[in-house]
PDB file of C-alpha atoms in Angstrom:
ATOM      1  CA  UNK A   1      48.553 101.050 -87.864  1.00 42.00           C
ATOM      2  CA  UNK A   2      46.470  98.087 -86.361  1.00 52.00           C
ATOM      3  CA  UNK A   3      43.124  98.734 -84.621  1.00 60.00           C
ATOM      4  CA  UNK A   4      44.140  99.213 -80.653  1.00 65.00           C
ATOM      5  CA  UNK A   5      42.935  96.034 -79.201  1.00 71.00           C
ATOM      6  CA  UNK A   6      40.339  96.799 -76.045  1.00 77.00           C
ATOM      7  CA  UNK A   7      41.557  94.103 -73.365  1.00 82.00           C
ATOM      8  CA  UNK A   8      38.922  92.903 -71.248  1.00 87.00           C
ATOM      9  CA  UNK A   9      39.948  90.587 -67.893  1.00 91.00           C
ATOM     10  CA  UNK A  10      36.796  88.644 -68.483  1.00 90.00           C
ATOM     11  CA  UNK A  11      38.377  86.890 -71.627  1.00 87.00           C
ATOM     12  CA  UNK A  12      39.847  83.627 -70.249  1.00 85.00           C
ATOM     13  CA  UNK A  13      43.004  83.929 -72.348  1.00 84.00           C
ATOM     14  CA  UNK A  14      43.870  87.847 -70.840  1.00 86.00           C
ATOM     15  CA  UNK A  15      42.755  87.090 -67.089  1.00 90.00           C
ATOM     16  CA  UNK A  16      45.624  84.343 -67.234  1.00 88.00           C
ATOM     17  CA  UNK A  17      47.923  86.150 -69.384  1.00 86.00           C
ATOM     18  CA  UNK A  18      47.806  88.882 -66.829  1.00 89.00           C
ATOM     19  CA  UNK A  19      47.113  87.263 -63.031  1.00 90.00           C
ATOM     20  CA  UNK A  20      48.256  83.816 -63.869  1.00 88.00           C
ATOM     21  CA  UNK A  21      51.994  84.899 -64.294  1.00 87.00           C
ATOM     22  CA  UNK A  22      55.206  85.094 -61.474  1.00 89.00           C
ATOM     23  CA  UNK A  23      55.442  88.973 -62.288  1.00 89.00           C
ATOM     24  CA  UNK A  24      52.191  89.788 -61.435  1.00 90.00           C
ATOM     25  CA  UNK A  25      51.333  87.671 -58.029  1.00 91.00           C
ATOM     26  CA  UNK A  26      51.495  90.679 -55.728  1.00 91.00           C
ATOM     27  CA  UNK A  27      48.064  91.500 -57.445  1.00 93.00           C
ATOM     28  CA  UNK A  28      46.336  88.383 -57.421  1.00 93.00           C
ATOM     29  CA  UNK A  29      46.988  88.202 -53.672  1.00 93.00           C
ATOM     30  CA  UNK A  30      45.314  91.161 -53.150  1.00 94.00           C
ATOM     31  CA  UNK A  31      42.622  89.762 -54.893  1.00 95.00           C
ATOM     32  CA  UNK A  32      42.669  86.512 -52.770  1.00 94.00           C
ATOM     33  CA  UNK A  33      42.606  87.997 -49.561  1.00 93.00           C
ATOM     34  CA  UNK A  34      39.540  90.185 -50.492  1.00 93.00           C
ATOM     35  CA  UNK A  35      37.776  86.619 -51.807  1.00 95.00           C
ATOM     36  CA  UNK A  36      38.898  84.681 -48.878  1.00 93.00           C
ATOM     37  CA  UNK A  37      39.519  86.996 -46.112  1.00 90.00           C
ATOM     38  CA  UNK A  38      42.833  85.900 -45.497  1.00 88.00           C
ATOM     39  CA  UNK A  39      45.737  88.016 -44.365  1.00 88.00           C
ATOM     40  CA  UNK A  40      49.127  89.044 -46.471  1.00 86.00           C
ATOM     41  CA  UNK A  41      51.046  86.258 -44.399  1.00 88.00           C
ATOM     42  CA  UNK A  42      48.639  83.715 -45.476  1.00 87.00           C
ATOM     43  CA  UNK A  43      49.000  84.303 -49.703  1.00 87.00           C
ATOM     44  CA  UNK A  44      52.954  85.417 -49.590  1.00 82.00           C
ATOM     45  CA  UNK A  45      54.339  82.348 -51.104  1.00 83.00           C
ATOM     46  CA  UNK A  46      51.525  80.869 -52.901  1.00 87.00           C
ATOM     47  CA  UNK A  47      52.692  78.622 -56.138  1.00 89.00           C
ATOM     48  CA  UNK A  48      51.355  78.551 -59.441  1.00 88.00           C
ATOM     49  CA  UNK A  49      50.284  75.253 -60.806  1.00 85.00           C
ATOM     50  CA  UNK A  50      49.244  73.780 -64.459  1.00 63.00           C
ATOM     51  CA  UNK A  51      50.870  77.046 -66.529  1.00 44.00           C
ATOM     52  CA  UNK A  52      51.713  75.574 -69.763  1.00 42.00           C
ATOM     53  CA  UNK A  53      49.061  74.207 -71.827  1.00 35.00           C
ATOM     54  CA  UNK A  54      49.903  71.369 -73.985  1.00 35.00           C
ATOM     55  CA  UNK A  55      48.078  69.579 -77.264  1.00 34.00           C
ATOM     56  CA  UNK A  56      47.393  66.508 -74.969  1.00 38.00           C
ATOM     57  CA  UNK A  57      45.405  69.124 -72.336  1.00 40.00           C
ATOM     58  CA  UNK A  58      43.383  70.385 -75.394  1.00 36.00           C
ATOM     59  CA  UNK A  59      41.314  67.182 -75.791  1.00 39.00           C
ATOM     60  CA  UNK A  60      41.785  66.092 -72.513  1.00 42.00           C
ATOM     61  CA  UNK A  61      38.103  65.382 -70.522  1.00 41.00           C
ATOM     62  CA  UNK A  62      39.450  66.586 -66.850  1.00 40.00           C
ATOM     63  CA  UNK A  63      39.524  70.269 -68.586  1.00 44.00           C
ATOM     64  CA  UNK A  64      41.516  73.385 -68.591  1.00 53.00           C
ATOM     65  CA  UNK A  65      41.831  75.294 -65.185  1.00 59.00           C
ATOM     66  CA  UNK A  66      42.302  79.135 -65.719  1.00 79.00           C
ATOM     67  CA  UNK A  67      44.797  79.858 -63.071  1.00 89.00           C
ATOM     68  CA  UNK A  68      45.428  77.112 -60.455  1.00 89.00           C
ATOM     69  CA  UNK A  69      48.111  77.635 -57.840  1.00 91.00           C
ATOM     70  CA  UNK A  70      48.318  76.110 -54.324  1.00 91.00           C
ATOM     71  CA  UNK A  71      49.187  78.760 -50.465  1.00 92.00           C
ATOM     72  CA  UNK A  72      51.889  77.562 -48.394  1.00 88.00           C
ATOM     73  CA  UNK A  73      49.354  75.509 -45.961  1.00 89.00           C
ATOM     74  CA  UNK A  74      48.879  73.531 -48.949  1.00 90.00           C
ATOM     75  CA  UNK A  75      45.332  74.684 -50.399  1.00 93.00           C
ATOM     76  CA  UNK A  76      44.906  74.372 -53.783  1.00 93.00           C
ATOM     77  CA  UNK A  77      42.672  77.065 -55.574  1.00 94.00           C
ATOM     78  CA  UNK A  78      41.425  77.256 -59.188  1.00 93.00           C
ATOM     79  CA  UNK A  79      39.906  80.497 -60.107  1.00 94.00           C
ATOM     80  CA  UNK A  80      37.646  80.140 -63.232  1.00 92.00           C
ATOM     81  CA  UNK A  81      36.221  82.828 -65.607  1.00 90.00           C
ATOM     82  CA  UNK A  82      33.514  82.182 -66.588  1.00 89.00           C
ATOM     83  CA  UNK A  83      31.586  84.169 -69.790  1.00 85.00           C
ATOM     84  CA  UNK A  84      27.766  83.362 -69.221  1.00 87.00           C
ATOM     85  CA  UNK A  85      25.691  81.370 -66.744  1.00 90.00           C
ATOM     86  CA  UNK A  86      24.498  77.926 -67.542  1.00 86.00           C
ATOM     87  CA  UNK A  87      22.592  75.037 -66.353  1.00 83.00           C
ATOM     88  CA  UNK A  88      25.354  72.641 -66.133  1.00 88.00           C
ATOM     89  CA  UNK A  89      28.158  75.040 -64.786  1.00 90.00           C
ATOM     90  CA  UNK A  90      27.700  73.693 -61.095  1.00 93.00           C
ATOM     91  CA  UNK A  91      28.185  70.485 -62.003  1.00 92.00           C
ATOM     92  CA  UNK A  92      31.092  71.435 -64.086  1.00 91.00           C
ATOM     93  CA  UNK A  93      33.115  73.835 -61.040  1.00 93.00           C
ATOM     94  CA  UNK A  94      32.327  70.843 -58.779  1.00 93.00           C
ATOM     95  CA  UNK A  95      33.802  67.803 -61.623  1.00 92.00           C
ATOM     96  CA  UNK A  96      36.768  70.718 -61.369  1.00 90.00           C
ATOM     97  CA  UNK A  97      36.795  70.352 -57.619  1.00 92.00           C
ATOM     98  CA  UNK A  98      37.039  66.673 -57.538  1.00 91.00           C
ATOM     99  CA  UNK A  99      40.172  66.495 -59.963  1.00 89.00           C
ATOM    100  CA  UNK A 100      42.088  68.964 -57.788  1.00 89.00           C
ATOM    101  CA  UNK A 101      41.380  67.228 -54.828  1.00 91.00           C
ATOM    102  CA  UNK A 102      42.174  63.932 -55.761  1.00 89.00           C
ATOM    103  CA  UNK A 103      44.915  64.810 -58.165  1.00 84.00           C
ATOM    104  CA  UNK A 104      47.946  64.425 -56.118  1.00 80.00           C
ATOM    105  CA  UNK A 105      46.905  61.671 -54.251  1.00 84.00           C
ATOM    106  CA  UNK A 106      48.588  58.080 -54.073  1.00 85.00           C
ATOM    107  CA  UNK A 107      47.412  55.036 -53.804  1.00 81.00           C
ATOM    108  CA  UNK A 108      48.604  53.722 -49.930  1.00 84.00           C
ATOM    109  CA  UNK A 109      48.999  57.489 -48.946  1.00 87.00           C
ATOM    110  CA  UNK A 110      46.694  58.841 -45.593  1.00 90.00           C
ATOM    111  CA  UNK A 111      43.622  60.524 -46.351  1.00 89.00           C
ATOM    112  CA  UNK A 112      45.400  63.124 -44.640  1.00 88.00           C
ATOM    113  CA  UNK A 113      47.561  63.909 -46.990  1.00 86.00           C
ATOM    114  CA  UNK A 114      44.404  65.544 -49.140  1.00 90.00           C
ATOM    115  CA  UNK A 115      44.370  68.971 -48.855  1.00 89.00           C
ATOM    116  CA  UNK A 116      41.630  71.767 -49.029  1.00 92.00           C
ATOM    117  CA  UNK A 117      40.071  72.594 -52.530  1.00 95.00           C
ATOM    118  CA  UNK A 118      38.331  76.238 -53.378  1.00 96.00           C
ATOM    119  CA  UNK A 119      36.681  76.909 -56.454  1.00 95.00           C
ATOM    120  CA  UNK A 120      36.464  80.202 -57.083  1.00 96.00           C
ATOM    121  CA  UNK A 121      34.378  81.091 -60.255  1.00 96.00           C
ATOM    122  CA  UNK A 122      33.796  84.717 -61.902  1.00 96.00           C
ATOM    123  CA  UNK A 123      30.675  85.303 -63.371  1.00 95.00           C
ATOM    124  CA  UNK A 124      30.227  87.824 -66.426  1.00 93.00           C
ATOM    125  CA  UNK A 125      26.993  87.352 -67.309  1.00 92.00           C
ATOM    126  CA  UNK A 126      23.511  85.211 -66.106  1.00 91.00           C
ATOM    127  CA  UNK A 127      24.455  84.040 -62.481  1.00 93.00           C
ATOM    128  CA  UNK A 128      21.140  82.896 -61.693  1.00 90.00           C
ATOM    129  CA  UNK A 129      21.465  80.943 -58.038  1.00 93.00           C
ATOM    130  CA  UNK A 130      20.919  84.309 -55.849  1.00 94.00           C
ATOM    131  CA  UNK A 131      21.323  87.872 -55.731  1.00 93.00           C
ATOM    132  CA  UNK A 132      24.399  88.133 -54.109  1.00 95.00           C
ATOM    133  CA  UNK A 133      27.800  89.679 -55.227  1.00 96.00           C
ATOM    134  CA  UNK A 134      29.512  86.581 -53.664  1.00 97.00           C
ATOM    135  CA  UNK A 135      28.413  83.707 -52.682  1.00 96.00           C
ATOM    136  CA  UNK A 136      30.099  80.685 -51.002  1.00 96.00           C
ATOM    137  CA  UNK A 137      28.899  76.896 -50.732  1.00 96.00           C
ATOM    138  CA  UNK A 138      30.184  74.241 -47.924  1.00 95.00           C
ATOM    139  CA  UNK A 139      29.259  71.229 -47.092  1.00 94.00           C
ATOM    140  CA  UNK A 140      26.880  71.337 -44.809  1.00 94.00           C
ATOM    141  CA  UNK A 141      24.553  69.502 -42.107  1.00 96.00           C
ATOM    142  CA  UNK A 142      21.159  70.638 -43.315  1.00 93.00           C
ATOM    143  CA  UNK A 143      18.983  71.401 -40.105  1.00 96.00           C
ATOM    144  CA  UNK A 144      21.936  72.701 -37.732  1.00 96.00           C
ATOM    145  CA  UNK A 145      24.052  74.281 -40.728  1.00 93.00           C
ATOM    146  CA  UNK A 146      27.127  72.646 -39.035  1.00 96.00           C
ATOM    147  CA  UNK A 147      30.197  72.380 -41.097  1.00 94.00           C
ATOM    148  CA  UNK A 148      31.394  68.891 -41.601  1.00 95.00           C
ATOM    149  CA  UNK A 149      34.129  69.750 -43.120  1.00 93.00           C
ATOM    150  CA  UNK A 150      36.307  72.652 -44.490  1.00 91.00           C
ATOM    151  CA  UNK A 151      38.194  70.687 -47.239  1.00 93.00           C
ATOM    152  CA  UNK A 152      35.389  71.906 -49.904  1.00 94.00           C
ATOM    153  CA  UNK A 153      34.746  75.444 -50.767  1.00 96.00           C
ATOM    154  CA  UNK A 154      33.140  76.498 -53.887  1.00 97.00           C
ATOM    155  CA  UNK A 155      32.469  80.583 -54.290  1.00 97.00           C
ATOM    156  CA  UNK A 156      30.300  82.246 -57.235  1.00 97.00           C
ATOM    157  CA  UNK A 157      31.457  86.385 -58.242  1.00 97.00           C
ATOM    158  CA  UNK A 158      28.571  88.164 -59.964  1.00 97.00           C
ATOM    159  CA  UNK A 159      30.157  90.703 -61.917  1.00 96.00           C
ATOM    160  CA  UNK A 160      26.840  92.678 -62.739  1.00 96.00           C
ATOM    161  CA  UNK A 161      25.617  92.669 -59.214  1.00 96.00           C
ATOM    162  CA  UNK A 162      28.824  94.487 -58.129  1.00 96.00           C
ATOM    163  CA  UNK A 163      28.247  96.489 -60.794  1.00 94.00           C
ATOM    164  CA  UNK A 164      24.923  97.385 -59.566  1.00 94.00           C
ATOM    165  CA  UNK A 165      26.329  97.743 -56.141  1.00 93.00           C
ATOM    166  CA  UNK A 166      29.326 100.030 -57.265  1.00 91.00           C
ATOM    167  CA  UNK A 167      26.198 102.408 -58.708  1.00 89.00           C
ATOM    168  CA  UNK A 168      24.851 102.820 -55.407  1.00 88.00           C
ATOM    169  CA  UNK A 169      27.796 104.325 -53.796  1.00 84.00           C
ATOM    170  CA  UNK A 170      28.394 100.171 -52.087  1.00 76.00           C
ATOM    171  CA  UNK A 171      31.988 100.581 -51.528  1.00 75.00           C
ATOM    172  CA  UNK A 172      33.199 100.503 -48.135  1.00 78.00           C
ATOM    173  CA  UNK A 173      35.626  98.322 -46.328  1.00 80.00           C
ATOM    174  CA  UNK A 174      37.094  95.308 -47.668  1.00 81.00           C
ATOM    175  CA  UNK A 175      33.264  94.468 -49.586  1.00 88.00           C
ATOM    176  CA  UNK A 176      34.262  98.026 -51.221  1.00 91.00           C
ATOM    177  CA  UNK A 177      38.072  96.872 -51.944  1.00 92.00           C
ATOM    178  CA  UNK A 178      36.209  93.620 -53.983  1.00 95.00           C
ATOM    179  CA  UNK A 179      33.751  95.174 -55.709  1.00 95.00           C
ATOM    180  CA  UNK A 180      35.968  97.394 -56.808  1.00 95.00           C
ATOM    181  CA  UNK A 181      38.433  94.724 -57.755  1.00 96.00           C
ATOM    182  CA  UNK A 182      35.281  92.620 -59.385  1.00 96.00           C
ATOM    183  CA  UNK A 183      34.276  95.926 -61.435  1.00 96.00           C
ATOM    184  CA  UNK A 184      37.689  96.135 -62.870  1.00 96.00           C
ATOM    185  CA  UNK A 185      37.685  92.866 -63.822  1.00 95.00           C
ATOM    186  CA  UNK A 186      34.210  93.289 -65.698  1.00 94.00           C
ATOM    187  CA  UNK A 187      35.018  96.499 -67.031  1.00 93.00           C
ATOM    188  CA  UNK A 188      34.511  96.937 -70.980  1.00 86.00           C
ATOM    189  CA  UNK A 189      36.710  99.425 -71.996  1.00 87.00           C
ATOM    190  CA  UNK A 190      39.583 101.398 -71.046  1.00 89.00           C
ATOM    191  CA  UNK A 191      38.474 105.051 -69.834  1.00 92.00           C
ATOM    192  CA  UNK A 192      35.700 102.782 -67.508  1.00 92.00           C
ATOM    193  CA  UNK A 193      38.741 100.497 -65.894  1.00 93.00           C
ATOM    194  CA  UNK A 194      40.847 103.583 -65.624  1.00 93.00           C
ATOM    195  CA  UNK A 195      38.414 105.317 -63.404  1.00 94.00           C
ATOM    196  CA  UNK A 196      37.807 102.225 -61.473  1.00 94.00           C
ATOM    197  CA  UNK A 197      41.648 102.181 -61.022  1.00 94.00           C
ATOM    198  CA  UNK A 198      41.937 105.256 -59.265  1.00 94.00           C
ATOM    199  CA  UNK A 199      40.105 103.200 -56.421  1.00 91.00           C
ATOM    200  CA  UNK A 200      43.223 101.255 -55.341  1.00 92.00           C
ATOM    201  CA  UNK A 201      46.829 101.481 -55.819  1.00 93.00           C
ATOM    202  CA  UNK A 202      47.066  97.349 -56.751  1.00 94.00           C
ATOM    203  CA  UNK A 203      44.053  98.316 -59.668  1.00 95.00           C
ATOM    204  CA  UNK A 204      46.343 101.314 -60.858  1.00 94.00           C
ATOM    205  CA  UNK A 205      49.353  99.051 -61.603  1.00 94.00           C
ATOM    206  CA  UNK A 206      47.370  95.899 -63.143  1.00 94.00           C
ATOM    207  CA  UNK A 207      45.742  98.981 -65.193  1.00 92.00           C
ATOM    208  CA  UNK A 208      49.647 100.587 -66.249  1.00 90.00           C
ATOM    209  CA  UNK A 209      50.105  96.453 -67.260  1.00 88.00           C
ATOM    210  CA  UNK A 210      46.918  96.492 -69.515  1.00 88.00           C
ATOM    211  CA  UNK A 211      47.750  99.627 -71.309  1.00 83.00           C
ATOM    212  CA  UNK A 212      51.404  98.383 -71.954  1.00 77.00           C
ATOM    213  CA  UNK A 213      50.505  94.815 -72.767  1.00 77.00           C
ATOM    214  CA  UNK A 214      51.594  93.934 -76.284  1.00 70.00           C
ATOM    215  CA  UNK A 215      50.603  90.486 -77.076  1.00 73.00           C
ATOM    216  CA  UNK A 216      52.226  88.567 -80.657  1.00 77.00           C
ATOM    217  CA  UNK A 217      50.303  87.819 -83.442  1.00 78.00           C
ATOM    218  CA  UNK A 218      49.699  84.341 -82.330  1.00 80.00           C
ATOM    219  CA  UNK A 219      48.574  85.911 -78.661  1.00 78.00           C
ATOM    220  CA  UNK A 220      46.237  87.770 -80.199  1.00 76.00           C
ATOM    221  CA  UNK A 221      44.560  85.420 -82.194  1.00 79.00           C
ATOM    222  CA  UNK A 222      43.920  83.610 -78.776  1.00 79.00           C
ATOM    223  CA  UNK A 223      42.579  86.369 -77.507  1.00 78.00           C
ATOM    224  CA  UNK A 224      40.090  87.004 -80.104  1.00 77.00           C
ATOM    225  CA  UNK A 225      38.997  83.554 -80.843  1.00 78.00           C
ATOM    226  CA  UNK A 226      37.921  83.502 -77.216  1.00 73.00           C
ATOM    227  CA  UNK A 227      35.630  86.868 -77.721  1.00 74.00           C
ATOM    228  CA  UNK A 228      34.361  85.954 -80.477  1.00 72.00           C
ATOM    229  CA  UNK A 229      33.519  82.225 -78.809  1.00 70.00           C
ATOM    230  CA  UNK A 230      31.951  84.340 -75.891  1.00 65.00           C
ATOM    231  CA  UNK A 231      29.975  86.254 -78.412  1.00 65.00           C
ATOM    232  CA  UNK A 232      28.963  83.251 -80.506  1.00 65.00           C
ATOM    233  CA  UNK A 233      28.299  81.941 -76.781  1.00 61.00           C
ATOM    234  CA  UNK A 234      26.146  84.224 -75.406  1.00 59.00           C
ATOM    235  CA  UNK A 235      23.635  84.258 -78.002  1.00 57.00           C
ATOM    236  CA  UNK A 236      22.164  81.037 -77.970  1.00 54.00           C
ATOM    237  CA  UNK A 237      19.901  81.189 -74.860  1.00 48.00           C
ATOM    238  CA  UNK A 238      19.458  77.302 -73.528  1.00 51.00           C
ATOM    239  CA  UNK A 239      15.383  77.099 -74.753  1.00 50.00           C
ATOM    240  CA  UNK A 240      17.197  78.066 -78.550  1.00 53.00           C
ATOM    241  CA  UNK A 241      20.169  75.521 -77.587  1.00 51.00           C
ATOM    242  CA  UNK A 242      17.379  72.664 -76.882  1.00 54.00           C
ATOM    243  CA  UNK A 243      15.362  73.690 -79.527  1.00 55.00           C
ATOM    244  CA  UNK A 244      17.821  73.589 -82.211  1.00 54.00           C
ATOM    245  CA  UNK A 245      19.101  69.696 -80.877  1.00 53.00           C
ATOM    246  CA  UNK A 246      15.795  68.716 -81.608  1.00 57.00           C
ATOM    247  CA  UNK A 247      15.381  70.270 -85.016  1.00 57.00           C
ATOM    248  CA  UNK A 248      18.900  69.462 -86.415  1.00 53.00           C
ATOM    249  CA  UNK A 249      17.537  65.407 -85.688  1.00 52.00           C
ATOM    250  CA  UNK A 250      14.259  65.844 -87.104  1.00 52.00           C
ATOM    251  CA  UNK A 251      15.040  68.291 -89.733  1.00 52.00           C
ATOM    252  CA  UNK A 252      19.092  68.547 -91.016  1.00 50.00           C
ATOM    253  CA  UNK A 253      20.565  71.797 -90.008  1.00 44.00           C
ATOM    254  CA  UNK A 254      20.154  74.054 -93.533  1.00 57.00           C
ATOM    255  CA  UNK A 255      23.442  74.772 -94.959  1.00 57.00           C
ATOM    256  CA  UNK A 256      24.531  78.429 -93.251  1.00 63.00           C
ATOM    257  CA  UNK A 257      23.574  77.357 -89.557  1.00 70.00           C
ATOM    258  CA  UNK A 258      25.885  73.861 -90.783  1.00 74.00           C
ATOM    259  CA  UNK A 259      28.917  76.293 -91.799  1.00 76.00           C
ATOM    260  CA  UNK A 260      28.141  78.476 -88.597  1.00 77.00           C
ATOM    261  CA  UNK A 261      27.521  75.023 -86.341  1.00 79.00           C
ATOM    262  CA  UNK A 262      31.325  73.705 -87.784  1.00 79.00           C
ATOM    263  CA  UNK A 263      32.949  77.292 -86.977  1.00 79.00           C
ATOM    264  CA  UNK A 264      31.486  76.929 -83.372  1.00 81.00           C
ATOM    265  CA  UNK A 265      32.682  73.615 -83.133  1.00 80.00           C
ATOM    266  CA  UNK A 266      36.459  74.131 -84.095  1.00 79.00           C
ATOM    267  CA  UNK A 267      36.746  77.122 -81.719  1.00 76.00           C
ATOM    268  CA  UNK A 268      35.439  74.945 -78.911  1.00 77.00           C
ATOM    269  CA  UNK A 269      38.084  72.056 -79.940  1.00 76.00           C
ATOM    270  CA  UNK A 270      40.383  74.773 -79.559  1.00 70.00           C
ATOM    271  CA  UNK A 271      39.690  75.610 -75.923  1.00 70.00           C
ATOM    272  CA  UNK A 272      39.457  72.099 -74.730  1.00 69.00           C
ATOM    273  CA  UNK A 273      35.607  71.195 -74.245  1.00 74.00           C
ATOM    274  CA  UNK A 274      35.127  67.554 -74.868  1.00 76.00           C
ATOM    275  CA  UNK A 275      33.593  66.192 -78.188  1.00 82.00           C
ATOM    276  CA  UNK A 276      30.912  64.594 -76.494  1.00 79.00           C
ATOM    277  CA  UNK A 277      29.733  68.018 -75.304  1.00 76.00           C
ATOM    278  CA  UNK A 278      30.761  69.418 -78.590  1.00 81.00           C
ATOM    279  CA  UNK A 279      28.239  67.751 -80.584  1.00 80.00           C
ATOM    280  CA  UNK A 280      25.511  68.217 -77.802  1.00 76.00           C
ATOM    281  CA  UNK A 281      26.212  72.133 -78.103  1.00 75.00           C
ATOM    282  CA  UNK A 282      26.389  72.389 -81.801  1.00 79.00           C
ATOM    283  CA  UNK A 283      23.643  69.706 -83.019  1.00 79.00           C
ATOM    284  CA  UNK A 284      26.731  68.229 -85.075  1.00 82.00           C
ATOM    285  CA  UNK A 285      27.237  64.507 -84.511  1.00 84.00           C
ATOM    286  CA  UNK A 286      30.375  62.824 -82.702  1.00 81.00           C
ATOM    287  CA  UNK A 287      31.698  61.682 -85.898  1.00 81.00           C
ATOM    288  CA  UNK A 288      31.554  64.953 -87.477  1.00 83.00           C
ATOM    289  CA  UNK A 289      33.190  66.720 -84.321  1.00 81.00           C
ATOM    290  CA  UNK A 290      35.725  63.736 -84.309  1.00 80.00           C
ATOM    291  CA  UNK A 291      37.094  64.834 -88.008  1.00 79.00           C
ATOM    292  CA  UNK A 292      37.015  68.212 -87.676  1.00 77.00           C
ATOM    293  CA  UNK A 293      39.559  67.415 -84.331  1.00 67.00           C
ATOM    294  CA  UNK A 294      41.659  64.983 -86.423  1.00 63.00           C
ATOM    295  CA  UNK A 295      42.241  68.102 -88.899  1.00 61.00           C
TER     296      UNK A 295
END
């Protein structure tokens, strides 16, 4: 019999697989309205956007949005997950932002007709801007704090800090109801999620979904080429990262770190990061990424 496969929300591939579909949207407006602190009226007919992935989206430089999907008021929200912290990651949610907000727009149309944009990114692992379990960024006069305007909203999860907070007993009220949600998503294996489930009748049934999901043989692979991306990932801290750029110019990269730098570089092909930022990640050069895309 094959291995049981432990099914973690923070894998990109999963957390759309499971609250990216038409079946499941009862439970991802539950988990709006705890982000967003909006009411059951306000996320009842929201629409998915962007489902299918195609070849073209793969190399395409605008990027892959993990769930996007627009509320009935005409908001459009892309929630991101997001496996470790890095330096370039703001700039990257906010490139995101941009596209949405422009994306629909015609040339003659009103700037009226542009509609609010939220970026709402999970964090696994790293989130180094504050200590907070969520944070949210507007735009902002910066002595009176006055809003100019609400069309931008960009919100950071910390998945470890509600951790943290779930360990002190931190779980009243609607804060509670996300933390618990934000726990769940983070959690590692199934007796931890189970337990967390018991929390809230919405976490029970995405929890009976988990334990039922069967995914195909091609599903799978998806979903393990993305852990083992994260894990690749999350081992190359950014002084290493730097480091190793400067060495693989100077020096050659010796033959195993080559093999290992070419493996890194086809799973990121296959996830849709640019070549550009290919090459800069894996110290291989454009060329070499460029060949390995044409395969």
């Amino acid at each position: 019999m094959e291995d049981e496969l432990q099914i973690t929300l923070t894998n990109d591939y999963a957390f759309k697989r499971l609250l990216g579909s038409e079946e499941n949207k009862p439970l991802l407006q539950d988990f709006l309205e705890c982000i967003l602190d909006l009411t059951p009226q306000q996320v009842l007919d929201l629409e998915f956007m962007d489902k299918e992935l195609t070849k073209e989206e793969f190399s395409d430089k605008t990027g892959i949005l993990d769930v996007k999907l627009k509320l009935t008021d005409g908001t459009v929200i892309d929630i991101e997950i997001q496996a470790s912290w890095n330096a370039s990651f703001v700039k990257r949610t906010l490139f995101y932002w941009a596209k949405m907000y422009t994306s629909d727009f015609k040339a003659g149309e009103s700037y009226d007709k542009l509609h609010r944009c939220i970026a709402i990114n999970i964090i696994a692992d790293g989130f180094r801007l504050n200590d907070a379990i969520h944070s949210e960024y507007l735009l902002q006069e910066k002595t009176a704090h006055t809003v100019l305007t609400d069309v931008l909203e960009v919100h950071f999860l910390d998945l470890p800090a509600a951790k943290k907070a779930k360990g002190e007993g931190k779980t009243a009220g609607k804060r509670g109801q996300l933390i618990n949600w934000l726990c769940f998503i983070g959690a590692t294996d199934k007796e931890e999620r189970a337990m967390i489930a018991t929390m809230s009748p919405v976490l029970q049934m995405l929890n009976e979904k988990i334990d039922v999901l069967t995914l195909s043989p091609i599903e799978r692979k998806l979903y393990e080429s993305r852990m083992k991306l994260k894990s690749d990932i999350t081992t190359i801290s950014e002084t290493q990262f730097s480091a190793g750029v400067e060495r693989g110019k100077s020096l050659g990269l010796a033959e195993g770190s080559r093999q290992k730098a070419f493996e890194t570089a086809r799973n990121l092909l296959v996830i849709g990061l640019s070549i550009e930022n290919i090459a800069k990640a894996t110290g291989l050069t454009v060329q070499e990424v460029e060949t390995l895309h044409s395969c």
